[in-house]
mmCIF file of C-alpha atoms in Angstrom:
data_model
loop_
_atom_site.group_PDB
_atom_site.id
_atom_site.type_symbol
_atom_site.label_atom_id
_atom_site.label_comp_id
_atom_site.label_asym_id
_atom_site.label_seq_id
_atom_site.Cartn_x
_atom_site.Cartn_y
_atom_site.Cartn_z
ATOM 1 C CA VAL A 91 24.735 -26.554 -9.556
ATOM 2 C CA LEU A 92 23.826 -24.896 -6.242
ATOM 3 C CA GLY A 93 27.076 -25.829 -4.551
ATOM 4 C CA ASN A 94 28.570 -28.307 -2.094
ATOM 5 C CA LEU A 95 26.016 -29.753 0.348
ATOM 6 C CA GLN A 96 27.157 -31.342 3.629
ATOM 7 C CA THR A 97 24.585 -32.892 5.947
ATOM 8 C CA SER A 98 24.722 -34.794 9.228
ATOM 9 C CA PHE A 99 22.094 -35.781 11.824
ATOM 10 C CA ARG A 100 21.109 -38.550 14.215
ATOM 11 C CA LEU A 101 17.839 -40.438 13.726
ATOM 12 C CA LEU A 102 16.346 -41.611 17.041
ATOM 13 C CA GLY A 103 13.002 -42.837 18.389
ATOM 14 C CA ASP A 104 10.528 -45.251 16.793
ATOM 15 C CA TYR A 105 8.612 -45.374 13.526
ATOM 16 C CA ASP A 106 5.600 -43.447 14.903
ATOM 17 C CA ALA A 107 7.659 -40.505 16.210
ATOM 18 C CA PRO A 108 11.160 -40.423 14.731
ATOM 19 C CA ARG A 109 13.451 -37.681 16.043
ATOM 20 C CA LEU A 110 16.196 -35.852 14.227
ATOM 21 C CA MET A 111 18.924 -34.664 16.569
ATOM 22 C CA GLY A 112 22.173 -32.863 15.912
ATOM 23 C CA ILE A 113 21.053 -31.578 12.516
ATOM 24 C CA ASP A 114 23.892 -29.827 10.718
ATOM 25 C CA VAL A 115 23.312 -28.745 7.110
ATOM 26 C CA HIS A 116 25.783 -26.591 5.199
ATOM 27 C CA LEU A 117 25.331 -25.512 1.589
ATOM 28 C CA GLN A 118 28.193 -23.541 0.063
ATOM 29 C CA LYS A 119 29.312 -22.433 -3.377
ATOM 30 C CA ALA A 120 32.391 -20.181 -3.434
ATOM 31 C CA GLN A 121 31.275 -16.661 -2.493
ATOM 32 C CA GLU A 122 27.801 -17.048 -4.054
ATOM 33 C CA VAL A 123 25.983 -19.261 -1.534
ATOM 34 C CA ASP A 124 26.486 -19.915 2.166
ATOM 35 C CA LEU A 125 23.556 -21.465 4.057
ATOM 36 C CA LYS A 126 23.653 -23.199 7.456
ATOM 37 C CA ILE A 127 20.870 -24.993 9.354
ATOM 38 C CA THR A 128 21.372 -26.585 12.777
ATOM 39 C CA GLY A 129 19.075 -27.955 15.467
ATOM 40 C CA SER A 130 16.562 -30.726 16.000
ATOM 41 C CA VAL A 131 13.077 -32.047 15.195
ATOM 42 C CA LYS A 132 11.332 -33.980 17.986
ATOM 43 C CA ASN A 133 8.677 -35.612 15.806
ATOM 44 C CA LEU A 134 9.514 -35.827 12.120
ATOM 45 C CA ALA A 135 6.349 -37.764 11.238
ATOM 46 C CA GLU A 136 4.069 -35.004 12.558
ATOM 47 C CA PHE A 137 6.577 -32.235 11.815
ATOM 48 C CA GLU A 138 6.360 -31.082 15.442
ATOM 49 C CA GLY A 139 8.915 -29.909 17.952
ATOM 50 C CA LEU A 140 11.102 -27.956 15.546
ATOM 51 C CA ASN A 141 14.086 -26.091 16.939
ATOM 52 C CA LEU A 142 16.151 -24.986 13.966
ATOM 53 C CA GLN A 143 18.650 -22.155 13.683
ATOM 54 C CA PHE A 144 19.363 -20.887 10.180
ATOM 55 C CA SER A 145 21.658 -18.295 8.646
ATOM 56 C CA GLY A 146 22.784 -17.647 5.139
ATOM 57 C CA GLU A 147 23.525 -15.280 2.335
ATOM 58 C CA SER A 148 23.658 -15.526 -1.416
ATOM 59 C CA THR A 149 24.459 -13.458 -4.471
ATOM 60 C CA ASN A 150 23.417 -16.189 -6.897
ATOM 61 C CA PRO A 151 20.214 -15.185 -8.759
ATOM 62 C CA GLU A 152 19.331 -18.828 -9.502
ATOM 63 C CA VAL A 153 19.172 -19.525 -5.774
ATOM 64 C CA LEU A 154 17.357 -16.321 -4.935
ATOM 65 C CA SER A 155 14.739 -16.280 -7.666
ATOM 66 C CA TRP A 156 12.303 -18.552 -5.822
ATOM 67 C CA LEU A 157 12.353 -16.100 -2.914
ATOM 68 C CA MET A 158 11.397 -13.126 -5.060
ATOM 69 C CA PHE A 159 8.719 -14.293 -7.510
ATOM 70 C CA ASP A 160 11.157 -15.765 -10.056
ATOM 71 C CA GLN A 161 12.690 -12.351 -10.798
ATOM 72 C CA GLN A 162 16.182 -13.716 -11.516
ATOM 73 C CA ASP A 163 17.357 -10.622 -13.379
ATOM 74 C CA HIS A 164 16.395 -8.391 -10.453
ATOM 75 C CA MET A 165 18.079 -10.199 -7.566
ATOM 76 C CA GLN A 166 21.387 -9.013 -6.192
ATOM 77 C CA THR A 167 21.874 -10.329 -2.664
ATOM 78 C CA VAL A 168 20.009 -11.850 0.289
ATOM 79 C CA GLN A 169 21.152 -12.191 3.893
ATOM 80 C CA LEU A 170 18.975 -13.868 6.509
ATOM 81 C CA SER A 171 19.086 -15.516 9.910
ATOM 82 C CA GLY A 172 16.652 -16.659 12.562
ATOM 83 C CA VAL A 173 15.198 -19.487 14.601
ATOM 84 C CA ILE A 174 12.226 -21.741 13.776
ATOM 85 C CA ILE A 175 10.401 -23.430 16.643
ATOM 86 C CA GLY A 176 7.071 -25.231 17.092
ATOM 87 C CA GLY A 177 5.220 -27.212 14.471
ATOM 88 C CA ILE A 178 2.599 -27.069 11.750
ATOM 89 C CA GLU A 179 -0.101 -25.738 14.093
ATOM 90 C CA ASP A 180 2.070 -23.285 16.067
ATOM 91 C CA LEU A 181 4.999 -22.320 13.879
ATOM 92 C CA LEU A 182 7.094 -19.458 15.239
ATOM 93 C CA PHE A 183 9.973 -17.599 13.621
ATOM 94 C CA HIS A 184 11.971 -15.447 16.008
ATOM 95 C CA ASP A 185 15.211 -13.483 16.009
ATOM 96 C CA ILE A 186 14.578 -12.859 12.328
ATOM 97 C CA ASN A 187 17.062 -10.639 10.522
ATOM 98 C CA ALA A 188 16.829 -10.301 6.757
ATOM 99 C CA LEU A 189 18.253 -8.013 4.104
ATOM 100 C CA VAL A 190 17.304 -8.159 0.419
ATOM 101 C CA LYS A 191 18.733 -6.027 -2.382
ATOM 102 C CA THR A 192 17.758 -5.999 -6.049
ATOM 103 C CA THR A 193 19.509 -4.652 -9.113
ATOM 104 C CA THR A 194 16.690 -2.115 -9.574
ATOM 105 C CA GLY A 195 17.523 -0.435 -6.252
ATOM 106 C CA LEU A 196 15.007 -2.030 -3.874
ATOM 107 C CA ILE A 197 16.387 -2.503 -0.354
ATOM 108 C CA LEU A 198 14.212 -4.552 2.003
ATOM 109 C CA GLU A 199 14.931 -5.210 5.686
ATOM 110 C CA ALA A 200 13.000 -7.319 8.194
ATOM 111 C CA ASN A 201 13.574 -8.124 11.850
ATOM 112 C CA GLY A 202 11.624 -9.424 14.815
ATOM 113 C CA VAL A 203 9.195 -12.285 15.435
ATOM 114 C CA ALA A 204 6.615 -13.883 13.142
ATOM 115 C CA GLU A 205 4.066 -16.344 14.523
ATOM 116 C CA LEU A 206 1.831 -18.214 12.096
ATOM 117 C CA HIS A 207 -1.625 -18.213 13.701
ATOM 118 C CA PRO A 208 -4.403 -20.639 12.686
ATOM 119 C CA GLU A 209 -7.163 -19.778 10.211
ATOM 120 C CA THR A 210 -9.950 -17.470 11.450
ATOM 121 C CA TYR A 211 -7.621 -16.137 14.168
ATOM 122 C CA ASN A 212 -8.439 -12.476 14.826
ATOM 123 C CA LEU A 213 -5.120 -10.745 14.186
ATOM 124 C CA GLY A 214 -4.374 -7.561 16.102
ATOM 125 C CA LYS A 215 -1.579 -5.087 16.747
ATOM 126 C CA ILE A 216 -0.319 -7.206 19.630
ATOM 127 C CA ASP A 217 0.497 -9.957 17.100
ATOM 128 C CA ALA A 218 2.505 -7.682 14.782
ATOM 129 C CA GLY A 219 6.032 -8.680 15.798
ATOM 130 C CA LEU A 220 7.801 -8.534 12.432
ATOM 131 C CA ASN A 221 9.090 -5.095 11.451
ATOM 132 C CA LEU A 222 9.487 -4.544 7.726
ATOM 133 C CA SER A 223 11.001 -1.565 5.927
ATOM 134 C CA PHE A 224 11.972 -0.971 2.344
ATOM 135 C CA SER A 225 13.118 1.818 0.081
ATOM 136 C CA ALA A 226 13.416 2.154 -3.677
ATOM 137 C CA PRO A 227 14.344 4.811 -6.245
ATOM 138 C CA ASP A 228 10.942 4.467 -7.941
ATOM 139 C CA THR A 229 7.663 2.581 -7.679
ATOM 140 C CA HIS A 230 8.551 0.136 -10.466
ATOM 141 C CA ALA A 231 11.429 -1.281 -8.395
ATOM 142 C CA VAL A 232 8.875 -2.528 -5.834
ATOM 143 C CA ASN A 233 6.605 -4.138 -8.453
ATOM 144 C CA LEU A 234 8.156 -7.616 -8.241
ATOM 145 C CA LEU A 235 4.918 -9.238 -9.361
ATOM 146 C CA ASN A 236 4.859 -7.149 -12.561
ATOM 147 C CA ILE A 237 1.337 -5.904 -11.863
ATOM 148 C CA ALA A 238 0.127 -3.834 -14.816
ATOM 149 C CA ASN A 239 -0.805 -0.124 -14.681
ATOM 150 C CA ILE A 240 0.832 0.737 -11.359
ATOM 151 C CA PRO A 241 1.710 4.462 -11.576
ATOM 152 C CA ASP A 242 5.247 5.600 -10.793
ATOM 153 C CA ILE A 243 5.094 8.285 -8.114
ATOM 154 C CA GLY A 244 8.858 8.365 -7.622
ATOM 155 C CA PRO A 245 11.233 7.296 -4.847
ATOM 156 C CA LEU A 246 9.602 5.752 -1.794
ATOM 157 C CA SER A 247 10.337 4.569 1.711
ATOM 158 C CA THR A 248 8.032 2.428 3.829
ATOM 159 C CA GLN A 249 7.887 1.047 7.354
ATOM 160 C CA MET A 250 5.304 -1.338 8.814
ATOM 161 C CA ALA A 251 4.674 -4.088 11.357
ATOM 162 C CA LEU A 252 3.260 -7.428 10.168
ATOM 163 C CA ALA A 253 1.171 -10.209 11.707
ATOM 164 C CA PHE A 254 0.347 -13.532 10.054
ATOM 165 C CA SER A 255 -2.253 -16.287 10.064
ATOM 166 C CA LYS A 256 -2.865 -19.129 7.635
ATOM 167 C CA ASP A 257 -5.570 -17.128 5.858
ATOM 168 C CA ALA A 258 -4.422 -13.511 6.240
ATOM 169 C CA VAL A 259 -1.594 -11.039 6.715
ATOM 170 C CA ALA A 260 -2.157 -7.867 8.758
ATOM 171 C CA ILE A 261 -0.364 -4.527 8.399
ATOM 172 C CA TYR A 262 -0.081 -2.033 11.254
ATOM 173 C CA ASN A 263 1.823 1.194 11.942
ATOM 174 C CA LEU A 264 2.311 1.820 8.246
ATOM 175 C CA LYS A 265 4.376 4.852 7.266
ATOM 176 C CA LEU A 266 4.790 5.434 3.542
ATOM 177 C CA ASP A 267 6.396 8.413 1.862
ATOM 178 C CA ALA A 268 6.623 8.432 -1.949
ATOM 179 C CA GLY A 269 7.517 11.032 -4.524
ATOM 180 C CA HIS A 270 9.210 14.434 -4.512
ATOM 181 C CA PRO A 271 8.022 17.283 -2.236
ATOM 182 C CA ASN A 272 8.034 19.839 -5.062
ATOM 183 C CA GLU A 273 6.459 17.608 -7.728
ATOM 184 C CA LYS A 274 4.061 14.849 -6.681
ATOM 185 C CA ARG A 275 3.994 13.186 -3.282
ATOM 186 C CA LEU A 276 1.953 10.557 -1.450
ATOM 187 C CA GLN A 277 2.045 10.029 2.314
ATOM 188 C CA LEU A 278 0.166 7.293 4.183
ATOM 189 C CA LYS A 279 0.121 6.702 7.928
ATOM 190 C CA GLY A 280 -1.933 4.251 9.979
ATOM 191 C CA ASP A 281 -3.255 0.688 9.828
ATOM 192 C CA ILE A 282 -4.505 -1.495 6.990
ATOM 193 C CA GLY A 283 -5.443 -4.413 9.233
ATOM 194 C CA SER A 284 -6.026 -7.928 7.947
ATOM 195 C CA ILE A 285 -5.735 -8.666 4.224
ATOM 196 C CA TYR A 286 -7.395 -12.026 3.642
ATOM 197 C CA PHE A 287 -6.239 -14.458 0.992
ATOM 198 C CA LYS A 288 -9.876 -15.233 0.164
ATOM 199 C CA GLN A 289 -11.256 -12.467 -2.055
ATOM 200 C CA ASP A 290 -14.716 -12.461 -0.489
ATOM 201 C CA GLN A 291 -13.292 -11.066 2.762
ATOM 202 C CA THR A 292 -13.147 -7.299 3.407
ATOM 203 C CA LEU A 293 -10.598 -4.926 4.909
ATOM 204 C CA SER A 294 -12.262 -4.448 8.277
ATOM 205 C CA GLU A 295 -9.578 -2.387 10.028
ATOM 206 C CA LEU A 296 -8.443 0.082 7.356
ATOM 207 C CA ASN A 297 -7.628 3.420 8.993
ATOM 208 C CA LEU A 298 -5.100 5.475 7.038
ATOM 209 C CA GLN A 299 -4.308 9.175 7.061
ATOM 210 C CA ALA A 300 -3.529 10.095 3.455
ATOM 211 C CA ILE A 301 -1.978 13.178 1.858
ATOM 212 C CA LEU A 302 -1.592 13.462 -1.915
ATOM 213 C CA GLU A 303 0.116 16.553 -3.318
ATOM 214 C CA SER A 304 1.159 17.661 -6.769
ATOM 215 C CA SER A 305 2.541 20.777 -8.416
ATOM 216 C CA SER A 306 -0.050 20.156 -11.139
ATOM 217 C CA ILE A 307 -3.438 18.478 -10.844
ATOM 218 C CA ALA A 308 -3.115 17.393 -14.482
ATOM 219 C CA THR A 309 0.020 15.439 -13.522
ATOM 220 C CA LEU A 310 -2.028 13.498 -10.973
ATOM 221 C CA GLY A 311 -4.421 12.550 -13.735
ATOM 222 C CA GLU A 312 -1.565 11.223 -15.854
ATOM 223 C CA LEU A 313 -0.606 8.853 -13.033
ATOM 224 C CA PHE A 314 -3.972 7.128 -13.288
ATOM 225 C CA ASP A 315 -4.384 7.531 -17.065
ATOM 226 C CA THR A 316 -7.132 10.123 -16.527
ATOM 227 C CA GLU A 317 -7.358 13.535 -18.138
ATOM 228 C CA LEU A 318 -7.801 16.286 -15.545
ATOM 229 C CA PRO A 319 -7.993 20.033 -16.190
ATOM 230 C CA GLU A 320 -4.897 22.113 -15.548
ATOM 231 C CA LEU A 321 -5.823 24.101 -12.443
ATOM 232 C CA GLY A 322 -2.335 24.318 -10.993
ATOM 233 C CA PRO A 323 -1.089 22.776 -7.733
ATOM 234 C CA ALA A 324 -3.353 20.411 -5.812
ATOM 235 C CA GLN A 325 -3.507 18.813 -2.378
ATOM 236 C CA LEU A 326 -5.876 16.137 -1.075
ATOM 237 C CA GLN A 327 -6.039 15.104 2.579
ATOM 238 C CA ALA A 328 -8.394 12.408 3.845
ATOM 239 C CA THR A 329 -8.850 9.487 6.203
ATOM 240 C CA LEU A 330 -9.322 6.135 4.472
ATOM 241 C CA LYS A 331 -11.620 3.740 6.327
ATOM 242 C CA THR A 332 -13.822 0.734 5.624
ATOM 243 C CA ARG A 333 -17.410 0.101 6.641
ATOM 244 C CA GLY A 334 -18.403 -3.405 5.640
ATOM 245 C CA SER A 335 -18.020 -3.579 1.857
ATOM 246 C CA GLN A 336 -17.608 0.199 1.577
ATOM 247 C CA ILE A 337 -14.301 2.067 1.398
ATOM 248 C CA GLN A 338 -14.662 5.654 2.576
ATOM 249 C CA LEU A 339 -12.760 8.916 2.371
ATOM 250 C CA GLU A 340 -13.695 10.771 5.529
ATOM 251 C CA ASN A 341 -12.840 14.381 6.386
ATOM 252 C CA ALA A 342 -11.634 14.861 2.826
ATOM 253 C CA GLN A 343 -10.140 18.242 1.974
ATOM 254 C CA LEU A 344 -9.234 19.103 -1.607
ATOM 255 C CA LYS A 345 -7.509 22.326 -2.637
ATOM 256 C CA ALA A 346 -6.536 22.969 -6.241
ATOM 257 C CA GLY A 347 -5.571 25.937 -8.352
ATOM 258 C CA THR A 348 -4.367 29.443 -7.562
ATOM 259 C CA LYS A 349 -6.011 32.685 -6.468
ATOM 260 C CA GLU A 350 -4.720 34.386 -9.612
ATOM 261 C CA ARG A 351 -6.695 32.037 -11.889
ATOM 262 C CA LEU A 352 -9.159 29.468 -10.548
ATOM 263 C CA ARG A 353 -9.298 28.081 -7.020
ATOM 264 C CA LEU A 354 -11.275 24.949 -6.131
ATOM 265 C CA GLU A 355 -11.898 23.833 -2.557
ATOM 266 C CA ALA A 356 -13.969 20.838 -1.502
ATOM 267 C CA THR A 357 -14.574 19.218 1.884
ATOM 268 C CA GLY A 358 -16.693 16.240 2.861
ATOM 269 C CA SER A 359 -16.829 12.492 2.334
ATOM 270 C CA LEU A 360 -16.833 9.929 -0.436
ATOM 271 C CA ALA A 361 -17.609 6.197 -0.424
ATOM 272 C CA ALA A 362 -17.367 3.382 -2.966
ATOM 273 C CA ASN A 363 -17.980 -0.344 -3.050
ATOM 274 C CA LEU A 364 -14.713 -2.100 -2.205
ATOM 275 C CA HIS A 365 -15.410 -4.937 -4.637
ATOM 276 C CA ALA A 366 -16.639 -2.693 -7.495
ATOM 277 C CA PRO A 367 -15.157 0.815 -7.063
ATOM 278 C CA ASP A 368 -16.493 2.276 -10.351
ATOM 279 C CA ILE A 369 -18.363 5.546 -10.873
ATOM 280 C CA ASP A 370 -21.778 3.854 -10.669
ATOM 281 C CA ASN A 371 -21.103 2.810 -7.062
ATOM 282 C CA ILE A 372 -19.759 6.109 -5.698
ATOM 283 C CA VAL A 373 -21.617 8.095 -3.056
ATOM 284 C CA ALA A 374 -20.301 11.558 -2.167
ATOM 285 C CA ASP A 375 -21.287 14.574 -0.078
ATOM 286 C CA LEU A 376 -18.943 17.507 -0.666
ATOM 287 C CA ASP A 377 -19.145 21.218 0.091
ATOM 288 C CA VAL A 378 -17.599 22.921 -2.928
ATOM 289 C CA ILE A 379 -16.273 26.461 -3.466
ATOM 290 C CA LEU A 380 -14.998 27.598 -6.861
ATOM 291 C CA ARG A 381 -13.465 31.047 -7.241
ATOM 292 C CA GLY A 382 -12.029 32.654 -10.339
ATOM 293 C CA ALA A 383 -10.555 35.999 -11.260
ATOM 294 C CA ASP A 384 -12.606 35.845 -14.447
ATOM 295 C CA ILE A 385 -15.363 33.512 -15.580
ATOM 296 C CA ALA A 386 -13.580 33.237 -18.920
ATOM 297 C CA GLN A 387 -11.012 31.085 -17.082
ATOM 298 C CA LEU A 388 -13.568 28.280 -17.352
ATOM 299 C CA ASN A 389 -13.373 28.270 -21.146
ATOM 300 C CA SER A 390 -10.254 26.131 -21.481
ATOM 301 C CA LEU A 391 -11.247 23.862 -18.591
ATOM 302 C CA ALA A 392 -14.831 23.120 -19.606
ATOM 303 C CA LYS A 393 -14.411 23.712 -23.361
ATOM 304 C CA LEU A 394 -16.876 26.619 -23.260
ATOM 305 C CA ASP A 395 -17.002 30.022 -24.922
ATOM 306 C CA LEU A 396 -18.037 32.302 -22.085
ATOM 307 C CA PRO A 397 -17.820 36.113 -22.284
ATOM 308 C CA ASP A 398 -15.578 38.171 -20.028
ATOM 309 C CA LEU A 399 -18.058 39.052 -17.281
ATOM 310 C CA GLY A 400 -15.660 39.405 -14.363
ATOM 311 C CA PRO A 401 -14.905 37.322 -11.298
ATOM 312 C CA LEU A 402 -16.698 34.061 -10.475
ATOM 313 C CA ARG A 403 -17.763 32.594 -7.129
ATOM 314 C CA LEU A 404 -19.674 29.319 -6.879
ATOM 315 C CA ARG A 405 -20.622 27.687 -3.607
ATOM 316 C CA GLY A 406 -22.733 24.579 -3.158
ATOM 317 C CA ASN A 407 -23.137 21.059 -1.855
ATOM 318 C CA LEU A 408 -22.167 18.395 -4.403
ATOM 319 C CA VAL A 409 -24.145 15.200 -3.832
ATOM 320 C CA VAL A 410 -23.384 12.003 -5.747
ATOM 321 C CA ASN A 411 -25.582 8.961 -5.297
ATOM 322 C CA LYS A 412 -24.307 6.325 -7.698
ATOM 323 C CA SER A 413 -25.241 7.639 -11.178
ATOM 324 C CA ILE A 414 -27.146 10.722 -9.881
ATOM 325 C CA ILE A 415 -25.119 13.936 -9.541
ATOM 326 C CA ALA A 416 -26.583 17.168 -8.171
ATOM 327 C CA MET A 417 -25.362 20.499 -6.800
ATOM 328 C CA GLU A 418 -27.640 21.537 -3.941
ATOM 329 C CA ARG A 419 -27.878 24.879 -2.105
ATOM 330 C CA THR A 420 -26.071 26.451 -5.032
ATOM 331 C CA ASN A 421 -25.034 30.095 -4.795
ATOM 332 C CA LEU A 422 -23.488 31.558 -7.966
ATOM 333 C CA ILE A 423 -22.157 35.103 -8.328
ATOM 334 C CA ILE A 424 -20.604 36.409 -11.549
ATOM 335 C CA GLY A 425 -19.283 39.914 -12.080
ATOM 336 C CA THR A 426 -19.072 42.953 -9.773
ATOM 337 C CA ASP A 427 -21.324 45.795 -8.721
ATOM 338 C CA GLU A 428 -19.497 48.063 -11.149
ATOM 339 C CA THR A 429 -20.015 45.732 -14.119
ATOM 340 C CA THR A 430 -22.617 43.232 -15.209
ATOM 341 C CA ARG A 431 -23.569 41.117 -12.203
ATOM 342 C CA LEU A 432 -25.361 37.768 -12.257
ATOM 343 C CA LEU A 433 -26.747 36.079 -9.155
ATOM 344 C CA ALA A 434 -28.266 32.585 -9.103
ATOM 345 C CA THR A 435 -29.340 30.211 -6.346
ATOM 346 C CA GLY A 436 -30.995 26.828 -6.303
ATOM 347 C CA ARG A 437 -30.277 23.273 -7.340
ATOM 348 C CA LEU A 438 -28.426 21.926 -10.350
ATOM 349 C CA GLY A 439 -28.984 18.386 -11.534
#
């Protein structure tokens, strides 16, 4: 039982355009549910001319579950208020204030204006009137849809502005900070643009500044169920953009390892097909520098058995074109003038 429902209204007009005036709806159940709706509807048949004020709060998971993807065990409380005006073709929510809390620690807040634009409307930043922010103690608390294989980076906080149409939602002014500064951390800042409900559409406005850091590059591999060599701390900075069906990492800068052991640095760009982002569709152009205090440091990383010949320095341009991988303009130096010294230049692959 949801609670005690009290309703009153006046029905006016004719059969073609009935009006509801003086709407007053109140749903209440002890301290668990309290929902009020007041206002009017000018044309009930066409569902036009809405002017409805709503406010409510609930701590009853049976009431809240339909709001949060049927996650009854996760819901704790919801508070919301706002005004609905317009109709099916020009629905507008304004003065929105909402607060959602879950038992797993997710806190979500929303305020502002949300206008539902028609299909094919070209959403832009000017339409992003709903401000959304949320925080959680870990990534799993945000996974209300129970999507498989989402890595847990750690605690996160996010802010964004949203715009809506009948076939898309757009995200602007995104600020995301996840993880711990001294362990692993992801920061995103910028715009995602329109995300279309039809899968054949692309992300045309993606423009995100991304920073991914970790005290161990092997730990980053564990997040994505990928085995990476233990080089030490790592940092990746890049700009994420889209070009048609391609998602690109522009101005990418990767630094991994330490000067005492091995140090890897790479700069350049990488692109993949947005609809099939596997290794066979990757195109990359990276300037790579690998330095090591001793070439024998490569033994554990590459499962080799190299002799102790002294320090290593490798410089080159790594080019990936789908399944073809090559190192161009390669310059390899092993050893010192005082010991055995090996020099090599050319192309690998």
